[in-house]
Amino acid sequence: KNAKKNFEEGKALYNDLGVEEAIEKFKSALKYLEDNIDKVADMTLMSDVIFYLGASHELLDEDDKAESYFSTYLSINPDGQPEGSTFSEEVMSAFEGVKSDRKSAGKGSLKVQCNQNGALVFIDGKIAGMTPLTLRGISEGKHYYRIHKNGFRPAGGSIFVRGGKTTTINETINKSASASAVSALEEEMKSGFGSLAMIRKATDLAEDNGLNNVFVVKASLGADERLKYQSIMIDCDKKEFKKTEAVMDLP
């Protein structure tokens, strides 16, 4: 929320040509996001903030800084193409120049190690695999990563990949205070999916971790080789839940 607030204020300043003040707002938004990168699942806002930083520096004729931000934007969002009508011809020309130069940039490898095997690895908001993991063909530049495993506190950060070299991420994730509660809830789900006891446990766990909603899914294969799908969406604030069921043939 803080990041979005600063970003919107920065855009308003940018549009009013208060570029230097806008940069401070954009930097503040970026800091909020980077400080909480282990919780950032969608990179859209971060991409937008970084592009506006590049555009702002370009308007101030600070070409090196603009190029750095445009390059990072393309590292985490290779197919990104901002709305040209929002930005001046000067900004879009500089951006296209960086985009063209990056086509000949080298690619590197990324090795991800963690004290827990089987943890999900996200690179620039996209699932890359599970630990331990080696990725090849990663574009040169700055990238953001997030490592997640149920029952453990997530980890995240940024790293710079260089062409022709292997960069290593080595993270330690620790059990969260709710790990035992998660295990208890999983057992409750197996034996009593959809029961009030399970819903109460899910609600308690959500409230302990500051969550507003819980979505629980159960899928099972019947003797008739048909897949039975059941889900429960729990609104922890309103103390309400909705159930959905469907049966489908497997392809």
GROMACS .gro file of C-alpha atoms in nm:
model
  251
    1LYS     CA    1   0.000   0.000   0.000
    2ASN     CA    2   0.283   0.239   0.083
    3ALA     CA    3   0.459   0.156  -0.244
    4LYS     CA    4   0.143   0.213  -0.448
    5LYS     CA    5   0.069   0.540  -0.266
    6ASN     CA    6   0.418   0.676  -0.337
    7PHE     CA    7   0.401   0.558  -0.697
    8GLU     CA    8   0.070   0.734  -0.761
    9GLU     CA    9   0.200   1.054  -0.602
   10GLY     CA   10   0.515   1.027  -0.813
   11LYS     CA   11   0.312   0.988  -1.133
   12ALA     CA   12   0.110   1.298  -1.050
   13LEU     CA   13   0.433   1.497  -0.999
   14TYR     CA   14   0.582   1.353  -1.318
   15ASN     CA   15   0.278   1.458  -1.519
   16ASP     CA   16   0.302   1.808  -1.369
   17LEU     CA   17   0.672   1.820  -1.467
   18GLY     CA   18   0.788   1.806  -1.107
   19VAL     CA   19   1.041   1.546  -1.216
   20GLU     CA   20   1.293   1.577  -0.933
   21GLU     CA   21   1.021   1.545  -0.669
   22ALA     CA   22   0.872   1.255  -0.865
   23ILE     CA   23   1.205   1.070  -0.853
   24GLU     CA   24   1.205   1.084  -0.473
   25LYS     CA   25   0.854   0.935  -0.464
   26PHE     CA   26   0.947   0.662  -0.711
   27LYS     CA   27   1.263   0.577  -0.514
   28SER     CA   28   1.058   0.554  -0.196
   29ALA     CA   29   0.811   0.319  -0.368
   30LEU     CA   30   1.096   0.104  -0.498
   31LYS     CA   31   1.252   0.082  -0.152
   32TYR     CA   32   0.923  -0.037   0.001
   33LEU     CA   33   0.902  -0.309  -0.266
   34GLU     CA   34   1.267  -0.418  -0.240
   35ASP     CA   35   1.253  -0.428   0.141
   36ASN     CA   36   0.955  -0.665   0.114
   37ILE     CA   37   1.055  -0.854  -0.198
   38ASP     CA   38   0.994  -1.188  -0.025
   39LYS     CA   39   0.622  -1.098  -0.022
   40VAL     CA   40   0.596  -0.947  -0.373
   41ALA     CA   41   0.417  -1.201  -0.593
   42ASP     CA   42   0.326  -0.967  -0.879
   43MET     CA   43   0.607  -0.764  -1.037
   44THR     CA   44   0.381  -0.526  -1.230
   45LEU     CA   45   0.405  -0.238  -0.984
   46MET     CA   46   0.781  -0.279  -0.947
   47SER     CA   47   0.824  -0.279  -1.327
   48ASP     CA   48   0.618   0.039  -1.358
   49VAL     CA   49   0.813   0.214  -1.081
   50ILE     CA   50   1.147   0.124  -1.240
   51PHE     CA   51   1.037   0.245  -1.584
   52TYR     CA   52   0.916   0.578  -1.446
   53LEU     CA   53   1.252   0.620  -1.272
   54GLY     CA   54   1.427   0.566  -1.605
   55ALA     CA   55   1.192   0.808  -1.778
   56SER     CA   56   1.241   1.073  -1.507
   57HIS     CA   57   1.619   1.059  -1.526
   58GLU     CA   58   1.603   1.075  -1.907
   59LEU     CA   59   1.402   1.398  -1.884
   60LEU     CA   60   1.680   1.540  -1.663
   61ASP     CA   61   1.941   1.434  -1.924
   62GLU     CA   62   2.091   1.188  -1.676
   63ASP     CA   63   2.144   0.928  -1.945
   64ASP     CA   64   2.353   0.678  -1.745
   65LYS     CA   65   2.094   0.655  -1.468
   66ALA     CA   66   1.810   0.632  -1.719
   67GLU     CA   67   1.988   0.352  -1.907
   68SER     CA   68   2.046   0.160  -1.582
   69TYR     CA   69   1.677   0.170  -1.487
   70PHE     CA   70   1.559   0.085  -1.841
   71SER     CA   71   1.801  -0.209  -1.844
   72THR     CA   72   1.666  -0.338  -1.511
   73TYR     CA   73   1.310  -0.296  -1.640
   74LEU     CA   74   1.395  -0.519  -1.937
   75SER     CA   75   1.580  -0.771  -1.720
   76ILE     CA   76   1.273  -0.842  -1.510
   77ASN     CA   77   1.021  -0.778  -1.785
   78PRO     CA   78   1.181  -0.880  -2.120
   79ASP     CA   79   0.861  -0.838  -2.321
   80GLY     CA   80   0.760  -0.517  -2.147
   81GLN     CA   81   0.646  -0.231  -2.365
   82PRO     CA   82   0.509   0.074  -2.182
   83GLU     CA   83   0.230   0.280  -2.333
   84GLY     CA   84   0.414   0.515  -2.567
   85SER     CA   85   0.149   0.787  -2.553
   86THR     CA   86   0.219   0.830  -2.179
   87PHE     CA   87   0.583   0.922  -2.235
   88SER     CA   88   0.765   1.173  -2.451
   89GLU     CA   89   0.939   1.082  -2.776
   90GLU     CA   90   1.273   1.150  -2.603
   91VAL     CA   91   1.196   0.890  -2.333
   92MET     CA   92   1.071   0.624  -2.574
   93SER     CA   93   1.368   0.673  -2.807
   94ALA     CA   94   1.612   0.623  -2.518
   95PHE     CA   95   1.421   0.314  -2.403
   96GLU     CA   96   1.420   0.160  -2.752
   97GLY     CA   97   1.794   0.223  -2.773
   98VAL     CA   98   1.856   0.028  -2.452
   99LYS     CA   99   1.623  -0.246  -2.574
  100SER     CA  100   1.817  -0.275  -2.899
  101ASP     CA  101   2.154  -0.286  -2.721
  102ARG     CA  102   2.036  -0.563  -2.489
  103LYS     CA  103   1.970  -0.795  -2.782
  104SER     CA  104   2.344  -0.850  -2.815
  105ALA     CA  105   2.403  -0.872  -2.439
  106GLY     CA  106   2.537  -1.201  -2.303
  107LYS     CA  107   2.342  -1.450  -2.097
  108GLY     CA  108   2.453  -1.612  -1.776
  109SER     CA  109   2.352  -1.891  -1.540
  110LEU     CA  110   2.192  -1.880  -1.199
  111LYS     CA  111   2.245  -2.142  -0.930
  112VAL     CA  112   1.995  -2.140  -0.643
  113GLN     CA  113   2.081  -2.321  -0.321
  114CYS     CA  114   1.879  -2.335  -0.002
  115ASN     CA  115   1.896  -2.518   0.329
  116GLN     CA  116   1.558  -2.670   0.238
  117ASN     CA  117   1.521  -2.884  -0.073
  118GLY     CA  118   1.192  -2.857  -0.258
  119ALA     CA  119   1.140  -2.487  -0.191
  120LEU     CA  120   0.972  -2.296  -0.474
  121VAL     CA  121   1.195  -2.046  -0.653
  122PHE     CA  122   1.049  -1.738  -0.822
  123ILE     CA  123   1.268  -1.527  -1.051
  124ASP     CA  124   1.122  -1.186  -1.139
  125GLY     CA  125   0.781  -1.303  -1.020
  126LYS     CA  126   0.774  -1.622  -1.230
  127ILE     CA  127   0.810  -1.978  -1.101
  128ALA     CA  128   1.155  -2.105  -1.204
  129GLY     CA  129   1.161  -2.443  -1.027
  130MET     CA  130   1.245  -2.598  -0.691
  131THR     CA  131   1.566  -2.604  -0.489
  132PRO     CA  132   1.836  -2.705  -0.563
  133LEU     CA  133   1.814  -2.540  -0.903
  134THR     CA  134   2.039  -2.429  -1.189
  135LEU     CA  135   1.903  -2.197  -1.457
  136ARG     CA  136   2.079  -2.119  -1.782
  137GLY     CA  137   2.019  -1.847  -2.039
  138ILE     CA  138   1.940  -1.576  -1.784
  139SER     CA  139   1.968  -1.228  -1.933
  140GLU     CA  140   2.249  -1.013  -1.802
  141GLY     CA  141   2.137  -0.757  -1.547
  142LYS     CA  142   1.957  -0.719  -1.217
  143HIS     CA  143   1.699  -0.979  -1.120
  144TYR     CA  144   1.474  -1.031  -0.818
  145TYR     CA  145   1.419  -1.367  -0.652
  146ARG     CA  146   1.185  -1.515  -0.393
  147ILE     CA  147   1.209  -1.854  -0.220
  148HIS     CA  148   0.900  -2.003  -0.058
  149LYS     CA  149   0.811  -2.323   0.124
  150ASN     CA  150   0.504  -2.393   0.336
  151GLY     CA  151   0.575  -2.364   0.707
  152PHE     CA  152   0.888  -2.152   0.654
  153ARG     CA  153   0.946  -1.780   0.641
  154PRO     CA  154   1.004  -1.680   0.276
  155ALA     CA  155   1.332  -1.526   0.164
  156GLY     CA  156   1.402  -1.286  -0.119
  157GLY     CA  157   1.643  -1.036  -0.264
  158SER     CA  158   1.808  -0.911  -0.580
  159ILE     CA  159   2.111  -1.031  -0.768
  160PHE     CA  160   2.313  -0.922  -1.073
  161VAL     CA  161   2.374  -1.184  -1.342
  162ARG     CA  162   2.674  -1.136  -1.573
  163GLY     CA  163   2.699  -1.280  -1.922
  164GLY     CA  164   2.901  -1.600  -1.950
  165LYS     CA  165   2.921  -1.645  -1.571
  166THR     CA  166   2.734  -1.842  -1.307
  167THR     CA  167   2.587  -1.643  -1.019
  168THR     CA  168   2.491  -1.824  -0.700
  169ILE     CA  169   2.205  -1.754  -0.461
  170ASN     CA  170   2.251  -1.921  -0.124
  171GLU     CA  171   1.959  -1.869   0.114
  172THR     CA  172   1.855  -2.004   0.452
  173ILE     CA  173   1.485  -2.018   0.535
  174ASN     CA  174   1.365  -2.079   0.889
  175LYS     CA  175   1.051  -2.238   1.023
  176SER     CA  176   0.776  -1.987   1.086
  177ALA     CA  177   0.594  -1.964   1.416
  178SER     CA  178   0.286  -2.104   1.242
  179ALA     CA  179   0.460  -2.417   1.108
  180SER     CA  180   0.303  -2.648   1.364
  181ALA     CA  181  -0.037  -2.489   1.302
  182VAL     CA  182   0.002  -2.550   0.929
  183SER     CA  183   0.080  -2.917   0.992
  184ALA     CA  184  -0.221  -2.951   1.221
  185LEU     CA  185  -0.444  -2.788   0.961
  186GLU     CA  186  -0.316  -3.023   0.689
  187GLU     CA  187  -0.408  -3.325   0.904
  188GLU     CA  188  -0.751  -3.174   0.973
  189MET     CA  189  -0.804  -3.123   0.600
  190LYS     CA  190  -0.728  -3.487   0.522
  191SER     CA  191  -0.981  -3.621   0.770
  192GLY     CA  192  -1.247  -3.351   0.774
  193PHE     CA  193  -1.235  -3.136   0.463
  194GLY     CA  194  -1.510  -2.877   0.479
  195SER     CA  195  -1.599  -2.945   0.841
  196LEU     CA  196  -1.653  -2.656   1.079
  197ALA     CA  197  -1.350  -2.771   1.280
  198MET     CA  198  -1.127  -2.740   0.974
  199ILE     CA  199  -1.273  -2.400   0.884
  200ARG     CA  200  -1.216  -2.271   1.238
  201LYS     CA  201  -0.853  -2.386   1.230
  202ALA     CA  202  -0.799  -2.223   0.892
  203THR     CA  203  -0.952  -1.898   1.020
  204ASP     CA  204  -0.741  -1.899   1.336
  205LEU     CA  205  -0.424  -1.960   1.135
  206ALA     CA  206  -0.512  -1.680   0.894
  207GLU     CA  207  -0.579  -1.433   1.173
  208ASP     CA  208  -0.250  -1.521   1.345
  209ASN     CA  209  -0.067  -1.439   1.019
  210GLY     CA  210  -0.260  -1.126   0.924
  211LEU     CA  211  -0.448  -1.283   0.632
  212ASN     CA  212  -0.801  -1.185   0.530
  213ASN     CA  213  -0.893  -1.488   0.319
  214VAL     CA  214  -0.815  -1.857   0.292
  215PHE     CA  215  -0.875  -2.068  -0.018
  216VAL     CA  216  -0.868  -2.445   0.036
  217VAL     CA  217  -0.886  -2.695  -0.251
  218LYS     CA  218  -0.930  -3.070  -0.250
  219ALA     CA  219  -0.899  -3.284  -0.563
  220SER     CA  220  -0.961  -3.660  -0.565
  221LEU     CA  221  -0.985  -3.930  -0.828
  222GLY     CA  222  -1.291  -4.153  -0.797
  223ALA     CA  223  -1.333  -4.519  -0.885
  224ASP     CA  224  -1.500  -4.406  -1.209
  225GLU     CA  225  -1.175  -4.229  -1.310
  226ARG     CA  226  -1.344  -3.891  -1.282
  227LEU     CA  227  -1.183  -3.600  -1.099
  228LYS     CA  228  -1.379  -3.448  -0.813
  229TYR     CA  229  -1.290  -3.087  -0.734
  230GLN     CA  230  -1.400  -2.917  -0.413
  231SER     CA  231  -1.303  -2.575  -0.284
  232ILE     CA  232  -1.383  -2.351   0.010
  233MET     CA  233  -1.322  -1.975   0.014
  234ILE     CA  234  -1.317  -1.842   0.370
  235ASP     CA  235  -1.362  -1.472   0.444
  236CYS     CA  236  -1.196  -1.441   0.784
  237ASP     CA  237  -1.318  -1.087   0.847
  238LYS     CA  238  -1.685  -1.164   0.785
  239LYS     CA  239  -1.662  -1.518   0.928
  240GLU     CA  240  -1.824  -1.649   0.610
  241PHE     CA  241  -1.735  -1.921   0.361
  242LYS     CA  242  -1.847  -2.042   0.019
  243LYS     CA  243  -1.822  -2.396  -0.117
  244THR     CA  244  -1.777  -2.501  -0.480
  245GLU     CA  245  -1.786  -2.854  -0.623
  246ALA     CA  246  -1.734  -2.992  -0.973
  247VAL     CA  247  -1.682  -3.335  -1.129
  248MET     CA  248  -1.497  -3.367  -1.458
  249ASP     CA  249  -1.361  -3.631  -1.694
  250LEU     CA  250  -0.984  -3.655  -1.717
  251PRO     CA  251  -0.837  -3.585  -2.063
   0.00000   0.00000   0.00000
